[in-house]
Amino acid sequence: MEITTRNNAEHKSKANDYVHEVFELVKQRNPGEKEFLQATREIFDSLRPVFLKHPEYIHNGILERITEPDRVITFRVAWEDDTGKVQVNRGFRVQFNNSLGPYKGGIRFHPTVNSSIMKFLAFEQTFKNALTGQPIGAGKGGSDFNPKGKSEREIMRFTQSFITELSKYIGPDMDVPAGDIGVGKREIGYMFGQYNRLRGGYEAGVFTGKDPNHGGSLGRKEATGYGTVYFVEEMLKNVNDSFEGKKVVVSGSGNVAIYAMEKAIELGAVVLACSDSTGYIYDPKGINVETIKQLKEFDSKRIREYTKTHPNAVYHDGCTDIWSVACDIALPCATQNEMDKDDAIMLIENGVRAVGEGANMPCTEDAILAFQAKGVLFAPAKAANAGGVAVSAMEMSQNSMRLSWTVEEVDEKLKTVMKNIYTSCYSAAESYGHPGNLVIGANIAGFLKVADAMVAHGIH
Ligand code: NDP
Ligand code: 2IT
């Protein structure tokens, strides 16, 4: 008995030392990359019980290897604006891990894009893509290009220049990009056209998120937002609850936010507020999603314009103040670190019962801890927003088979994927001693899948 206790203590301290030492190494190697270090710290904290049970991962140096991207590509993107002036941006593609399939993940065009943000997104994608159960590895790319205020032709010229360089590193069996902030089906269309022009062929499976009229999957546009709501629905079902009659607040008004709102409303909720990067609108009668679609998807207008056609609604400057709106369910769907501890406390004081991350890492570490400490149901991004990439993988399948599934077929498959992700996160949390903690569950379930493949493929 004594020996067992001593052995356990030794194991525990070995697992803790390992996690600590590798995190110090990651900090040294990636100085100042705060988002990347934030994402790795969360994973490391979750994985201690795994190394206790599986010392073979320590022996195989999995943590050292899984936190070092396969490669990071950065490149100059020169393009000519409408006045004839040459502009230069920086392009990135982080190919993080291809143990489970070709690198897969979105492309972001936003002025804040930098190496840390690209690496955190690609790192998170590694675990998210594993959770989907589909054969996809992980990557992320983008540029510090700001699409706001650019003409359609400028966006096309920039995108063509971006993909001319990136085309050397991607392909249907190599790396398959898709959209993210600032990149939708229009930009994917320009990338796809330029890639095929350079290759002199037609490689349907090189991008996902294409227009369904030109090789895209029906249901992809809706998939991330719908998937987030399906995941939260599973979480609520587990405590005999649902979206019916709930007050919901959704941040953002882009691709993920719009379809999260649409599905929440379809399930009987009232969405009281949504935002863009300058402010938020509060509509006591419930947000009209069709108006938001028209403003943001088609007219590229600011969210404040909503009040012109909905006089009951009120516009407030400042996007993060949206969390002062009392609700039962909060769905942050805009960007990283958009909700901090103070926001979390405000939501808790106003009675929030569930939070689902539609965006990538929208809640700070302190915010998550605050929710968990008060028993608020919390759905972490890697699991909750995996529906987008899951339907991307379905788009790859359809492209390979040269056929198209109906929107109903895709939606049915999406529901199944989200349910399975919920179950694997829930079970992993339970079997590793943290019942109900879906953050730990998602990290462990995703990690195990990738780690086993890495062990099987040998040391490299
Ligand atoms: P969009 O470009 O379609 O929309 C982004 C929305 O967030 C816009 O309303 C934008 O406002 C707002 N926003 C952007 N940056 C900020 C900021 N710094 N502060 C406040 N608001 C901001 O992007 P998506 O909807 O595609 O992406 C949203 C989030 O979801 C991102 O975290 C992304 O990584 C994640 N995600 C996306 C997936 C997808 O399939 N598209 C899949 C999984 C995750 P404005 O209009 O003013 O710019
Ligand atoms: O963060 C994400 O999962 C995405 N932007 C979607 C990636 C994809 O390949 O569909």
mmCIF file of N, CA, C and O and ligand atoms in Angstrom, residues 104-106 125 128 140 178-180 208 220 360 388-389 392, ligand 2:
data_model
loop_
_atom_site.group_PDB
_atom_site.id
_atom_site.type_symbol
_atom_site.label_atom_id
_atom_site.label_comp_id
_atom_site.label_asym_id
_atom_site.label_seq_id
_atom_site.Cartn_x
_atom_site.Cartn_y
_atom_site.Cartn_z
ATOM 1 N N LYS A 104 -5.634 21.593 -42.374
ATOM 2 C CA LYS A 104 -6.970 22.111 -42.656
ATOM 3 C C LYS A 104 -7.286 23.235 -41.691
ATOM 4 O O LYS A 104 -7.135 23.072 -40.474
ATOM 5 N N GLY A 105 -7.727 24.361 -42.217
ATOM 6 C CA GLY A 105 -8.110 25.471 -41.353
ATOM 7 C C GLY A 105 -8.247 26.746 -42.161
ATOM 8 O O GLY A 105 -7.830 26.817 -43.321
ATOM 9 N N GLY A 106 -8.838 27.738 -41.536
ATOM 10 C CA GLY A 106 -9.246 28.944 -42.251
ATOM 11 C C GLY A 106 -8.125 29.922 -42.566
ATOM 12 O O GLY A 106 -6.977 29.760 -42.157
ATOM 13 N N GLN A 125 -6.762 24.508 -33.684
ATOM 14 C CA GLN A 125 -7.360 23.738 -34.783
ATOM 15 C C GLN A 125 -6.941 22.266 -34.719
ATOM 16 O O GLN A 125 -7.698 21.371 -35.089
ATOM 17 N N LYS A 128 -9.346 20.732 -32.269
ATOM 18 C CA LYS A 128 -10.704 20.840 -32.790
ATOM 19 C C LYS A 128 -10.938 19.835 -33.922
ATOM 20 O O LYS A 128 -11.914 19.088 -33.926
ATOM 21 N N LYS A 140 -3.619 27.121 -40.175
ATOM 22 C CA LYS A 140 -4.342 28.405 -40.204
ATOM 23 C C LYS A 140 -3.484 29.376 -40.995
ATOM 24 O O LYS A 140 -2.263 29.260 -41.009
ATOM 25 N N ALA A 178 -9.740 27.457 -45.839
ATOM 26 C CA ALA A 178 -11.159 27.845 -45.912
ATOM 27 C C ALA A 178 -11.251 29.293 -45.415
ATOM 28 O O ALA A 178 -10.234 29.974 -45.329
ATOM 29 N N GLY A 179 -12.451 29.754 -45.068
ATOM 30 C CA GLY A 179 -12.624 31.132 -44.605
ATOM 31 C C GLY A 179 -12.457 31.281 -43.098
ATOM 32 O O GLY A 179 -12.359 30.306 -42.360
ATOM 33 N N ASP A 180 -12.392 32.519 -42.670
ATOM 34 C CA ASP A 180 -12.391 32.898 -41.250
ATOM 35 C C ASP A 180 -12.741 34.389 -41.248
ATOM 36 O O ASP A 180 -13.328 34.884 -42.228
ATOM 37 N N THR A 208 -12.190 24.872 -49.113
ATOM 38 C CA THR A 208 -13.596 24.646 -48.762
ATOM 39 C C THR A 208 -14.215 25.997 -48.421
ATOM 40 O O THR A 208 -13.504 26.985 -48.247
ATOM 41 N N ARG A 220 -22.524 24.703 -45.566
ATOM 42 C CA ARG A 220 -21.239 25.112 -44.979
ATOM 43 C C ARG A 220 -21.348 26.496 -44.335
ATOM 44 O O ARG A 220 -20.825 26.738 -43.255
ATOM 45 N N ASN A 360 -13.156 31.658 -31.815
ATOM 46 C CA ASN A 360 -11.997 30.942 -31.288
ATOM 47 C C ASN A 360 -11.413 31.704 -30.105
ATOM 48 O O ASN A 360 -11.052 32.880 -30.241
ATOM 49 N N GLY A 388 -18.101 24.057 -38.265
ATOM 50 C CA GLY A 388 -17.675 24.672 -39.525
ATOM 51 C C GLY A 388 -16.657 23.800 -40.238
ATOM 52 O O GLY A 388 -16.830 23.431 -41.407
ATOM 53 N N VAL A 389 -15.623 23.434 -39.506
ATOM 54 C CA VAL A 389 -14.580 22.627 -40.149
ATOM 55 C C VAL A 389 -15.103 21.214 -40.442
ATOM 56 O O VAL A 389 -14.669 20.577 -41.408
ATOM 57 N N SER A 392 -16.663 21.486 -43.617
ATOM 58 C CA SER A 392 -15.581 21.630 -44.603
ATOM 59 C C SER A 392 -15.055 20.252 -45.007
ATOM 60 O O SER A 392 -14.801 19.994 -46.188
HETATM 61 O O1 2IT B 2 -11.642 28.205 -37.075
HETATM 62 C C1 2IT B 2 -12.154 27.409 -37.888
HETATM 63 O O2 2IT B 2 -12.448 26.255 -37.561
HETATM 64 C C2 2IT B 2 -12.439 27.893 -39.236
HETATM 65 N N1 2IT B 2 -12.213 29.059 -39.526
HETATM 66 C C3 2IT B 2 -12.981 26.957 -40.276
HETATM 67 C C4 2IT B 2 -11.891 26.111 -40.860
HETATM 68 C C5 2IT B 2 -12.269 25.278 -42.046
HETATM 69 O O3 2IT B 2 -11.341 24.684 -42.621
HETATM 70 O O4 2IT B 2 -13.443 25.178 -42.402
#
